[in-house]
Coordinates of N, CA and C in Angstrom, one line a residue:
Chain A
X1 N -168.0 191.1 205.3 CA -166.6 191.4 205.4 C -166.0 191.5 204.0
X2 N -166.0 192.7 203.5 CA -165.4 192.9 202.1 C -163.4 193.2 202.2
X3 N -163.3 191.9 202.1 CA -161.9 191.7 202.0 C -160.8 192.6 201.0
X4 N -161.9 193.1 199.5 CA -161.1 193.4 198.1 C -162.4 194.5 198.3
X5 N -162.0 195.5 197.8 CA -162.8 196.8 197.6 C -162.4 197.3 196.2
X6 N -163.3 197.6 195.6 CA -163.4 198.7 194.1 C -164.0 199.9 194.5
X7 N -163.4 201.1 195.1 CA -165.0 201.7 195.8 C -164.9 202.6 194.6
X8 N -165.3 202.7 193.6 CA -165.5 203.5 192.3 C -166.4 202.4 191.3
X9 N -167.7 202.7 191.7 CA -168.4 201.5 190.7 C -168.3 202.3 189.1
X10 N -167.4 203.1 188.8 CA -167.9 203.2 187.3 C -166.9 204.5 187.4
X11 N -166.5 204.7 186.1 CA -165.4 205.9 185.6 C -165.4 206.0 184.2
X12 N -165.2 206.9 184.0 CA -165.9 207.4 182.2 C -164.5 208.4 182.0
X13 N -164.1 207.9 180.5 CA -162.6 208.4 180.5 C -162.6 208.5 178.5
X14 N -162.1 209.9 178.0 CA -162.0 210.0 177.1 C -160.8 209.1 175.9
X15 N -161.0 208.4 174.7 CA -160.2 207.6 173.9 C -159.6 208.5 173.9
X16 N -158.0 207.6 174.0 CA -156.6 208.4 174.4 C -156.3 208.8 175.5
X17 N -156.6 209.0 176.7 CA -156.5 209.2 178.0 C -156.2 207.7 178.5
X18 N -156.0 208.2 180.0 CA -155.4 207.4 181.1 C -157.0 206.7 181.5
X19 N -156.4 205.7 181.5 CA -158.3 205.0 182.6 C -156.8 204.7 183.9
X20 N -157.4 205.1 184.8 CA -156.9 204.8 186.5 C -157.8 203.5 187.3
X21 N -157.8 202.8 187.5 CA -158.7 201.8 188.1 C -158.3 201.6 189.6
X22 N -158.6 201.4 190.7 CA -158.1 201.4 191.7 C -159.2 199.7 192.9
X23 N -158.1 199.9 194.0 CA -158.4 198.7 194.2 C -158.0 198.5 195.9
X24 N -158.8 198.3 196.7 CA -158.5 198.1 197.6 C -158.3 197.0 198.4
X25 N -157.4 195.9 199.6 CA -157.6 194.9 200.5 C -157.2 195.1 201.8
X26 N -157.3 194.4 202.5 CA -157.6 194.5 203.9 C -157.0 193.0 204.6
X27 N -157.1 191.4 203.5 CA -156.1 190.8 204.2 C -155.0 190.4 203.7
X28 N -153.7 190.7 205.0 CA -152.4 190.7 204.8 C -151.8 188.9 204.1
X29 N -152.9 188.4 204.5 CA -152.6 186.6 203.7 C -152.3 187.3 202.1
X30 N -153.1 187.9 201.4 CA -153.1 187.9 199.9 C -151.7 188.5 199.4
X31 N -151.4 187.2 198.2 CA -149.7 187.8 198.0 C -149.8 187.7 196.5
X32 N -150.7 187.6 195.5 CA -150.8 187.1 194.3 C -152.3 188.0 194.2
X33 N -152.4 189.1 193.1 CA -153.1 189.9 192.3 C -153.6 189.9 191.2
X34 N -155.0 189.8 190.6 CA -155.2 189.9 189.0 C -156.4 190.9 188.8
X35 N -156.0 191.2 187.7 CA -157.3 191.7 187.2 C -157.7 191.4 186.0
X36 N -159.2 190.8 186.2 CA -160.5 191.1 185.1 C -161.0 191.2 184.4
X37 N -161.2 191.7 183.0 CA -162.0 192.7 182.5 C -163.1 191.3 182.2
X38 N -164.3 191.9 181.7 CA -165.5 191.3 181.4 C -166.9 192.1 180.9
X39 N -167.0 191.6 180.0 CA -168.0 192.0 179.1 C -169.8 191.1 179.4
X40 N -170.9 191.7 179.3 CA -172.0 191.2 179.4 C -171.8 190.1 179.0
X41 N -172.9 189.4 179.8 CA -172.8 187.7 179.5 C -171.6 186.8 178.8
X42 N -170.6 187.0 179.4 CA -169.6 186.7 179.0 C -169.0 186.2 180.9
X43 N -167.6 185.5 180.6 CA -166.9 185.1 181.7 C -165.5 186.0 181.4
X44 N -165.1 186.2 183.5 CA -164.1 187.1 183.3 C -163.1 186.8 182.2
X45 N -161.9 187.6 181.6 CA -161.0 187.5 181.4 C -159.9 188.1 181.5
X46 N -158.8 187.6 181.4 CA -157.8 187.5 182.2 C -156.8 188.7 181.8
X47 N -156.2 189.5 182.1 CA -155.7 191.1 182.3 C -154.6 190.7 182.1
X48 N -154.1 191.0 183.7 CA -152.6 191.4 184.4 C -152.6 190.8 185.8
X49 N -151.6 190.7 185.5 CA -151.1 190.0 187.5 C -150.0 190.9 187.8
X50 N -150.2 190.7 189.2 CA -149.0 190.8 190.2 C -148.4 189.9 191.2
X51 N -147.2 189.7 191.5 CA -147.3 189.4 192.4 C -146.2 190.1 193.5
X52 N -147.2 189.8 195.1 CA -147.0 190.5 196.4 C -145.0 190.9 196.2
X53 N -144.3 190.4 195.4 CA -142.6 190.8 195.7 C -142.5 191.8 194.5
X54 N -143.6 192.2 193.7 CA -143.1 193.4 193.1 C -144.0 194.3 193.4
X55 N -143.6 195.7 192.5 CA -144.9 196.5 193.0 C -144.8 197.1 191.4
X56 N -144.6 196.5 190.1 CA -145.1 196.9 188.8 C -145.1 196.3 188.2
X57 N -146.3 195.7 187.2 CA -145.8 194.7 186.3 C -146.8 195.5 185.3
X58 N -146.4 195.3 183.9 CA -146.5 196.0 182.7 C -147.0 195.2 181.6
X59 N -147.9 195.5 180.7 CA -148.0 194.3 179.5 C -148.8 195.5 178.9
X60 N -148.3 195.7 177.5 CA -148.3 196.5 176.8 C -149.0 197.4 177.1
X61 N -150.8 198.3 176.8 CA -151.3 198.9 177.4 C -151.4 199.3 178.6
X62 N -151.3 198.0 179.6 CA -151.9 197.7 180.8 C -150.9 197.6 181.8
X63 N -151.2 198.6 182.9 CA -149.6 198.5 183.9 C -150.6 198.4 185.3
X64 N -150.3 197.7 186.1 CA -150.5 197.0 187.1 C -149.5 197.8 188.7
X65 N -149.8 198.5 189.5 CA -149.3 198.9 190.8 C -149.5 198.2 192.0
X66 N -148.7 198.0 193.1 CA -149.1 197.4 194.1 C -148.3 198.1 195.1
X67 N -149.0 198.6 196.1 CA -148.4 199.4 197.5 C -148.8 198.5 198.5
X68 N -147.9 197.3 198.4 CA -148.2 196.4 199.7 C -148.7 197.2 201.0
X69 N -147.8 198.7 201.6 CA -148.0 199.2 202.6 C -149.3 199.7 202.9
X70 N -149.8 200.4 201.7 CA -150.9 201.2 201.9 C -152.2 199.8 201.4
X71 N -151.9 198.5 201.2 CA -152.9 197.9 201.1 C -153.7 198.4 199.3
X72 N -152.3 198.6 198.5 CA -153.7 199.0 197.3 C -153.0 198.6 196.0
X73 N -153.6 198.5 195.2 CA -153.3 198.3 193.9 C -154.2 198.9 193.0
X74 N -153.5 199.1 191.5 CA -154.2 200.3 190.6 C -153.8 199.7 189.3
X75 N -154.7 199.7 188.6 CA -154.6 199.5 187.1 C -154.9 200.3 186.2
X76 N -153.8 200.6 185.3 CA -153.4 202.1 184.1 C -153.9 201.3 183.0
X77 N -154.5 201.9 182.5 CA -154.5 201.9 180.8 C -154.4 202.7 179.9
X78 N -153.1 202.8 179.3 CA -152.6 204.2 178.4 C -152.2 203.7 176.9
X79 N -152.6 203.8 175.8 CA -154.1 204.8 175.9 C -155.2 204.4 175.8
X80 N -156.2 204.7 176.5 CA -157.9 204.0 176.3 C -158.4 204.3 174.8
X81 N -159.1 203.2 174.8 CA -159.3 203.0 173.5 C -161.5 202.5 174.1
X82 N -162.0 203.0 172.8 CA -163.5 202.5 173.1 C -163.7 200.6 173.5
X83 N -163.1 199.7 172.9 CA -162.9 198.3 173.3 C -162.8 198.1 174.7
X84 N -162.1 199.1 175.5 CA -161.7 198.7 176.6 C -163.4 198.9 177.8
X85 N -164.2 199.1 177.1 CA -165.3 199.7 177.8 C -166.0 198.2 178.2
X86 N -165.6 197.9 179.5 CA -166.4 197.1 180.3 C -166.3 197.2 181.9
X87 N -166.6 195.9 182.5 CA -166.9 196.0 183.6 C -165.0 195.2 184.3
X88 N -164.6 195.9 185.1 CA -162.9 195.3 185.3 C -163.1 195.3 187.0
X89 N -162.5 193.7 187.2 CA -162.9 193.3 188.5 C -161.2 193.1 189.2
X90 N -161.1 193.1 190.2 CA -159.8 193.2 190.8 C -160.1 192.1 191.5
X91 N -159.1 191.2 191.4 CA -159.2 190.0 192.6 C -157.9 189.2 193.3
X92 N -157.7 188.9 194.3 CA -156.8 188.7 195.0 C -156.8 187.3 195.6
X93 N -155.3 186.7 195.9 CA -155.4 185.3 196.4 C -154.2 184.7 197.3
X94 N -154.5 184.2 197.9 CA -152.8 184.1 198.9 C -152.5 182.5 199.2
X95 N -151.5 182.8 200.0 CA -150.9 181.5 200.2 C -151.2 180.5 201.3
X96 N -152.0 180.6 201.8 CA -152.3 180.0 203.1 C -153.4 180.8 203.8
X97 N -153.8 179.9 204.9 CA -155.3 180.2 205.8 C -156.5 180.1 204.7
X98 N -157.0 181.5 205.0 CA -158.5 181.2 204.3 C -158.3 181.5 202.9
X99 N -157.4 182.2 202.4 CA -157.1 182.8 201.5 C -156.9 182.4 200.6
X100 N -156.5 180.6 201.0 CA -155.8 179.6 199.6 C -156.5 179.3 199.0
X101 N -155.9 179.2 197.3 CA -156.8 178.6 196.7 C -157.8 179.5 195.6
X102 N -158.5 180.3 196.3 CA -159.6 180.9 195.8 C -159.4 182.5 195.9
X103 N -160.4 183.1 194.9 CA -160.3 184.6 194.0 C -161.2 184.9 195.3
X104 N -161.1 186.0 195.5 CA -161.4 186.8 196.1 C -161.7 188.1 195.5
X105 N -163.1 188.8 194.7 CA -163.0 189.3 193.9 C -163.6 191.0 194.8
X106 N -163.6 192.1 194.1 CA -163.8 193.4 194.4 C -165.4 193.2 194.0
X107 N -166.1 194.2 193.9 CA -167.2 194.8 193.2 C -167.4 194.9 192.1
X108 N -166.3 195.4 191.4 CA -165.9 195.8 190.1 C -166.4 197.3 190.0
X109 N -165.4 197.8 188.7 CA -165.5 199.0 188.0 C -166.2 199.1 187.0
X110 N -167.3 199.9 186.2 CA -167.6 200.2 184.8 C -166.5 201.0 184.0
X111 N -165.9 200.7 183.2 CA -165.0 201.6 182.5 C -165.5 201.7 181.7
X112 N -166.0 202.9 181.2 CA -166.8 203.7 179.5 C -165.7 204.6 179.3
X113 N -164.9 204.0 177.9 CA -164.2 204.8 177.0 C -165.2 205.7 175.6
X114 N -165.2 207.1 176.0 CA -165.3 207.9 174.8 C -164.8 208.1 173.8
X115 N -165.9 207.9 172.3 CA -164.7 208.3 171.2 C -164.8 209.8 171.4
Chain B
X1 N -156.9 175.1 170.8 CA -156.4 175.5 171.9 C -157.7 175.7 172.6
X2 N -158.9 174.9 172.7 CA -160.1 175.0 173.9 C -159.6 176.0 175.1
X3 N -160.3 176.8 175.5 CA -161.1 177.6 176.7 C -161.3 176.7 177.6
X4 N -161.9 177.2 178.5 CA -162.8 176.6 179.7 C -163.6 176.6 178.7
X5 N -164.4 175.5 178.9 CA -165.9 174.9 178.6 C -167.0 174.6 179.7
X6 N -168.0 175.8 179.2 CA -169.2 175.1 180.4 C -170.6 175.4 179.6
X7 N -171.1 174.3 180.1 CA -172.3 174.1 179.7 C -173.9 173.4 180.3
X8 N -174.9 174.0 180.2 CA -175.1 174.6 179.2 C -174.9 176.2 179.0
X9 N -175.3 177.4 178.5 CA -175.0 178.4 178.6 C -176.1 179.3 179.5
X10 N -177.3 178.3 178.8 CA -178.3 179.4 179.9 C -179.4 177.7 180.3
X11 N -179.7 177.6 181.6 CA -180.7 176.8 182.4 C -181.4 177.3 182.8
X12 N -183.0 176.9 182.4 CA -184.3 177.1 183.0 C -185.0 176.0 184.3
X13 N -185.1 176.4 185.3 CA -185.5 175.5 186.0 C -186.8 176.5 187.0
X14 N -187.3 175.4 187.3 CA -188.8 175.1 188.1 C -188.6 175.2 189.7
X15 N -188.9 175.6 190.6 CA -188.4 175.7 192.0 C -188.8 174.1 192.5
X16 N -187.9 173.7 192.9 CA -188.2 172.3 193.3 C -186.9 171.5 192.9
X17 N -186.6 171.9 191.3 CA -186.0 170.9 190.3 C -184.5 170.7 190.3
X18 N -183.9 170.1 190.0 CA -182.0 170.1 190.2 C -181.7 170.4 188.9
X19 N -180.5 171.5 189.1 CA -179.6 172.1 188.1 C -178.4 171.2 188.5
X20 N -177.6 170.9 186.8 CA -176.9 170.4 187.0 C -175.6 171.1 185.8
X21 N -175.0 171.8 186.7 CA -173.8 172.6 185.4 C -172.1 172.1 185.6
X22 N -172.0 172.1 184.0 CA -171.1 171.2 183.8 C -169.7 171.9 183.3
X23 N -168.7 171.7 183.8 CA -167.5 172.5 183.2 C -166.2 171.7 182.8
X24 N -165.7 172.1 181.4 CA -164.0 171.2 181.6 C -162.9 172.3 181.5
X25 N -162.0 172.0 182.0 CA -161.4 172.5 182.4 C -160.3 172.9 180.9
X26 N -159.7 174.1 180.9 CA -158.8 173.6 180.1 C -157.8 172.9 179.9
X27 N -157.6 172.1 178.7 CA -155.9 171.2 178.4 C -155.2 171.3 179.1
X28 N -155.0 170.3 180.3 CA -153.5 170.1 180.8 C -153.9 170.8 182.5
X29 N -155.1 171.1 182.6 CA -155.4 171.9 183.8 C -155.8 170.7 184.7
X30 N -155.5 170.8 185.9 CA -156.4 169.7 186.8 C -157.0 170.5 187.9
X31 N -157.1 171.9 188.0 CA -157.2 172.7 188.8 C -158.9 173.4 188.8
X32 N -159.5 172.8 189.4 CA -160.8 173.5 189.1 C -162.4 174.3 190.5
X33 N -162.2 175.7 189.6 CA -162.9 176.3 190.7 C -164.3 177.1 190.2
X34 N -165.0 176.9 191.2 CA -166.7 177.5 191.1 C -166.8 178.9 191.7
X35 N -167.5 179.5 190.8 CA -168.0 180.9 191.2 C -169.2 181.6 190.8
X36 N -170.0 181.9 191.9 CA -171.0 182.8 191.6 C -171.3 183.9 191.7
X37 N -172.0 184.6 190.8 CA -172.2 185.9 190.5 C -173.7 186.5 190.7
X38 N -174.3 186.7 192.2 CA -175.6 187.6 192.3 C -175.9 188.8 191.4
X39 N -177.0 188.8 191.1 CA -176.8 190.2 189.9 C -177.0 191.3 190.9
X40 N -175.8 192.4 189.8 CA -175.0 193.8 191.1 C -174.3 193.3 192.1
X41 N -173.7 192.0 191.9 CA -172.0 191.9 192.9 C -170.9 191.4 192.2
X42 N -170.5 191.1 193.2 CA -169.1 190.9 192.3 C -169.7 189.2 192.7
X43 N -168.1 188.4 191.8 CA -168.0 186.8 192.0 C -167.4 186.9 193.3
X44 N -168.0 185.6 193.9 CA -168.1 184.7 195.1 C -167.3 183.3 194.8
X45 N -166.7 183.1 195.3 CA -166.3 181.6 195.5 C -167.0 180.8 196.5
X46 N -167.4 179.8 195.7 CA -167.8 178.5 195.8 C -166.7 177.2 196.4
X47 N -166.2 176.6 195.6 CA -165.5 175.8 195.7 C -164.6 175.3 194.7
X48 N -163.1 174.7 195.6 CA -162.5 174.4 194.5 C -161.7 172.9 194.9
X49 N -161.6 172.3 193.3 CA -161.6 171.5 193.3 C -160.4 170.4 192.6
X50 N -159.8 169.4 192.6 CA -158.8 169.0 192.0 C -159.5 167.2 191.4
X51 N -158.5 166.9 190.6 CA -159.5 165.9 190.5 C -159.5 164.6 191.5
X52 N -161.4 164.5 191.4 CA -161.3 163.1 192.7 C -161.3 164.0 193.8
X53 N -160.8 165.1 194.4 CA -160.9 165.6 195.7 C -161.4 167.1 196.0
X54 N -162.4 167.4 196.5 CA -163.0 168.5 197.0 C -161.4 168.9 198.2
X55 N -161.0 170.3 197.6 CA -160.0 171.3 198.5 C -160.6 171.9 199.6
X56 N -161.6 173.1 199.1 CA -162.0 173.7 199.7 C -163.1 174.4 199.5
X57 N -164.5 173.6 199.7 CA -165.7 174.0 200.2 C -166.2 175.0 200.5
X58 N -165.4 176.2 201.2 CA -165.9 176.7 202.4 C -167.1 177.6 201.6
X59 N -167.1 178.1 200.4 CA -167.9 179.0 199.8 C -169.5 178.3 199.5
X60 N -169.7 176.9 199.7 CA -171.0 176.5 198.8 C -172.0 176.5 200.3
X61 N -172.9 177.0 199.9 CA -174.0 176.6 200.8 C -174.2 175.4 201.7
X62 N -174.4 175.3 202.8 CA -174.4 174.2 203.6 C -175.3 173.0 203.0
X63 N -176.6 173.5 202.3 CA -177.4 172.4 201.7 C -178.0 172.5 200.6
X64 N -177.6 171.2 200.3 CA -178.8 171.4 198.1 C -177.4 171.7 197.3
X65 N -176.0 172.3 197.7 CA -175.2 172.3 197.0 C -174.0 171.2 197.3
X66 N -173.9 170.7 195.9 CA -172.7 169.8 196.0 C -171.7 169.9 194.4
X67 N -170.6 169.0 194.8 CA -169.7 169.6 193.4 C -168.7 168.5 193.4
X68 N -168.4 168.2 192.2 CA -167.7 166.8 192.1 C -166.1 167.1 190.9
X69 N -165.3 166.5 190.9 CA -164.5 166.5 190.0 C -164.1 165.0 189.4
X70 N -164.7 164.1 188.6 CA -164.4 163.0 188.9 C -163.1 163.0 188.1
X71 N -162.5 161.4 188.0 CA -161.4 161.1 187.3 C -161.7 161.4 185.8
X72 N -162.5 160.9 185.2 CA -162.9 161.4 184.1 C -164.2 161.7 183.7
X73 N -164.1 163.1 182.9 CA -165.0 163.8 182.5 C -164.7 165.0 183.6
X74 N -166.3 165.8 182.7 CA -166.0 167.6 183.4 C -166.4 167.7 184.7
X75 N -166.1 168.6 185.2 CA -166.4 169.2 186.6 C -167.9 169.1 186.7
X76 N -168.8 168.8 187.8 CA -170.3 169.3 188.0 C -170.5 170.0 189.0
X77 N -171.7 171.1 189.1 CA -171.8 171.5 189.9 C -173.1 171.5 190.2
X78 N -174.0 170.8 191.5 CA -175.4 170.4 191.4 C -176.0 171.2 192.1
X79 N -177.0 171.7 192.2 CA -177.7 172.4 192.8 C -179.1 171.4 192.8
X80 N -179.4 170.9 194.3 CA -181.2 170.5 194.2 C -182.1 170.9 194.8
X81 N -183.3 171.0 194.6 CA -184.6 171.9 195.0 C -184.0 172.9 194.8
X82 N -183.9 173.4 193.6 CA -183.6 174.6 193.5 C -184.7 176.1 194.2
X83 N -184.7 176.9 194.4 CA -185.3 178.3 194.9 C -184.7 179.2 193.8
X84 N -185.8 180.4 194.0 CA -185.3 181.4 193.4 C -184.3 182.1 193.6
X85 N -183.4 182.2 194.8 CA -182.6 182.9 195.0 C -181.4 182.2 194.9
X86 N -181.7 181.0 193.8 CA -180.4 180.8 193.4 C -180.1 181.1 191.4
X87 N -180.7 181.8 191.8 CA -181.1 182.6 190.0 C -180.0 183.2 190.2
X88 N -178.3 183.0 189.3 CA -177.3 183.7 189.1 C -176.6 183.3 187.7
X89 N -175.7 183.8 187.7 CA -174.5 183.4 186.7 C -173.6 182.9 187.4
X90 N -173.1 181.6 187.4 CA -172.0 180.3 188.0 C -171.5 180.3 187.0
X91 N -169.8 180.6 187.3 CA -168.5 180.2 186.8 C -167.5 179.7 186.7
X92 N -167.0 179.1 186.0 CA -166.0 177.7 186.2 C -164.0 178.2 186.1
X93 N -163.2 178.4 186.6 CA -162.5 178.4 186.4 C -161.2 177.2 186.6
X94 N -160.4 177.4 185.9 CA -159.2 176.1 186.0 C -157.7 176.5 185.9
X95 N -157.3 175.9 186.9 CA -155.7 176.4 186.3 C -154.6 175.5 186.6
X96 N -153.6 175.7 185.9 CA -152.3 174.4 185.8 C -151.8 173.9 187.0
X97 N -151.1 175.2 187.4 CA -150.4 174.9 188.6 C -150.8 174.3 190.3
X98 N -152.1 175.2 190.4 CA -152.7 175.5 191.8 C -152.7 177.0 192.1
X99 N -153.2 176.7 193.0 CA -153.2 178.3 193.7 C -152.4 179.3 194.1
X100 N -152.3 180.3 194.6 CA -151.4 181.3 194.8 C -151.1 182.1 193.6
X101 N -150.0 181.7 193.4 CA -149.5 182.5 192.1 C -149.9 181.9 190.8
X102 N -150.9 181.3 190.5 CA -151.3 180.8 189.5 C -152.3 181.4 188.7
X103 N -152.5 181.7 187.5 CA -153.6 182.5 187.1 C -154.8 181.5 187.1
X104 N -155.9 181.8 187.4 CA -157.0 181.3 187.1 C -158.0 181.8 185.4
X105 N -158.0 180.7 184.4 CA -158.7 180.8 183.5 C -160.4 180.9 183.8
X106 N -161.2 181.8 183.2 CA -162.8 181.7 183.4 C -163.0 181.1 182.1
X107 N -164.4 180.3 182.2 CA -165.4 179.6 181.1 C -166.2 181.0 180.7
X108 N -167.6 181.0 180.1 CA -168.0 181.8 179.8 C -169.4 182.0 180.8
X109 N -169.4 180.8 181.6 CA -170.4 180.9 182.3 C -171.6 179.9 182.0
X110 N -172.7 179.7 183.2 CA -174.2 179.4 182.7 C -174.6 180.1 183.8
X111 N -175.7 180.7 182.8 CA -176.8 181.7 183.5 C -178.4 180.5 183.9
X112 N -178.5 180.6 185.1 CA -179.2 180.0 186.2 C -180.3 180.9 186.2
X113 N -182.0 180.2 186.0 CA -183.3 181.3 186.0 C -183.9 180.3 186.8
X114 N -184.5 180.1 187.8 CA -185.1 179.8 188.6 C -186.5 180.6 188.1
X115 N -188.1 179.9 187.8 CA -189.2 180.6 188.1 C -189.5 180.1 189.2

C-alpha cells in the first residue's frame, strides 16, 4: 500500500530550465509535506515544506505546490543548475492515526541537470 | 553546530552476528526516528523514539529488532542474528518539536553488509 507515490523515477532537465517534480498521496490523515534531496551515500536532506493550510511555500530556487483536492504536490526548481542533480524524495506526515509521528516517504525522482 | 550523528558509517557483519547502530541526535532535539532504505526503494520507517520511551514501533520487524533511547547517550538500534536481507542503509533522524509539522533532520546514515 503505497500511501506517497513519485511515479516519474527519473527526469532530465536542461541548466536554466524548470525541473517539475511531482508527487502523489492517497492518505487524507497527512497534513505536513517535505521534500528531500539526497545524494549517493549520503542521508536525506532537507528542501522545503508545506504545510496542509497552504498550497505555496517558496524558498528561493525551490517552490513547493499543494492541491489538497486533487491529492498532489509538486516541486519547481527555477533555475536548474548541474548541483541540483540527485535523487529528491517526497515525504509526508500527519497528525494522528497511523500517520503520526513518522515520514512516509515516495520512491523518489532522479533529477539530472544538463550543462 | 553538529548534524545528526551516526555511527559507524559502514558495518560488516557475518549472518548470525548482532549489529549495533548508533545515532545522536542533534542539539536540543529529543525527538528521534529510524529509517531504512532497501536498495531501489525509497525509506521506510522503523521506529520512533523520544527519550526513555519507544512512540511508535509499528515499522521494526516483529523479531531480532529492537531500539532504545536511553536518558543519556545516543539512540541504538540493534539488529541480532542478523541475515542477509537485512543488508541496507539505516537512518537516524531527530527533531525538536515532535511530529506533524516538524521537520525531521537526517544523519548521514550506516550502510549494513551482511555476508
Amino acid at each position: 500500500d503505497q500511501q506517497v507515490k513519485q511515479n516519474s523515477p527519473s527526469l532530465s532537465v536542461q541548466e536554466g530550465r524548470i525541473s517539475i517534480l511531482n508527487c502523489d498521496y492517497t492518505n487524507s490523515m497527512f497534513d505536513y509535506f517535505l521534500w528531500y534531496k539526497k545524494y549517493p551515500a549520503e542521508g536525506p536532506t532537507f528542501l522545503i515544506s508545506i504545510s496542509s493550510i497552504k498550497d505555496k511555500n517558496e524558498d528561493g530556487r525551490f517552490t513547493v505546490f499543494l492541491n489538497k483536492s486533487a491529492k498532489h504536490l509538486s516541486l519547481h526548481i527555477v533555475p536548474s543548475q548541474p548541483g541540483d542533480s540527485a535523487v529528491y524524495f517526497c515525504a509526508a506526515s500527519g497528525d494522528g492515526g497511523t500517520s503520526y509521528g513518522k515520514l512516509t516517504f515516495g520512491q523518489g525522482t532522479i533529477l539530472t541537470v544538463h550543462p | 553546530n553538529a548534524g545528526v550523528m551516526q555511527n559507524p558509517r559502514h558495518l560488516v557483519r557475518r549472518r548470525g552476528q548482532e549489529a549495533r547502530l548508533r545515532c545522536s541526535p542533534m542539539k536540543g532535539h529529543s525527538h528521534v526516528y529510524w529509517y531504512r532504505q532497501l536498495p531501489e526503494e525509497g525509506l521506510k520507517f522503523m521506529v520512533y523514539l523520544q527519550k526513555e520511551n519507544i512512540i511508535d514501533e509499528s515499522g521494526m520487524p516483529k523479531e531480532r529488532f529492537s531500539a532504545e533511547f536511553p536518558k543519556e547517550g545516543p539512540s541504538i538500534l540493534r539488529i541480532q542474528q542478523v541475515v542477509r536481507g537485512d543488508s541496507a542503509a539505516y537512518f537516524c533522524a531527530s527533531s525538536g518539536r515532535g511530529p506533524s509539522t516538524d521537520t525531521q533532520y537526517f544523519g548521514p546514515g550506516t550502510r549494513l553488509t551482511v555476508l
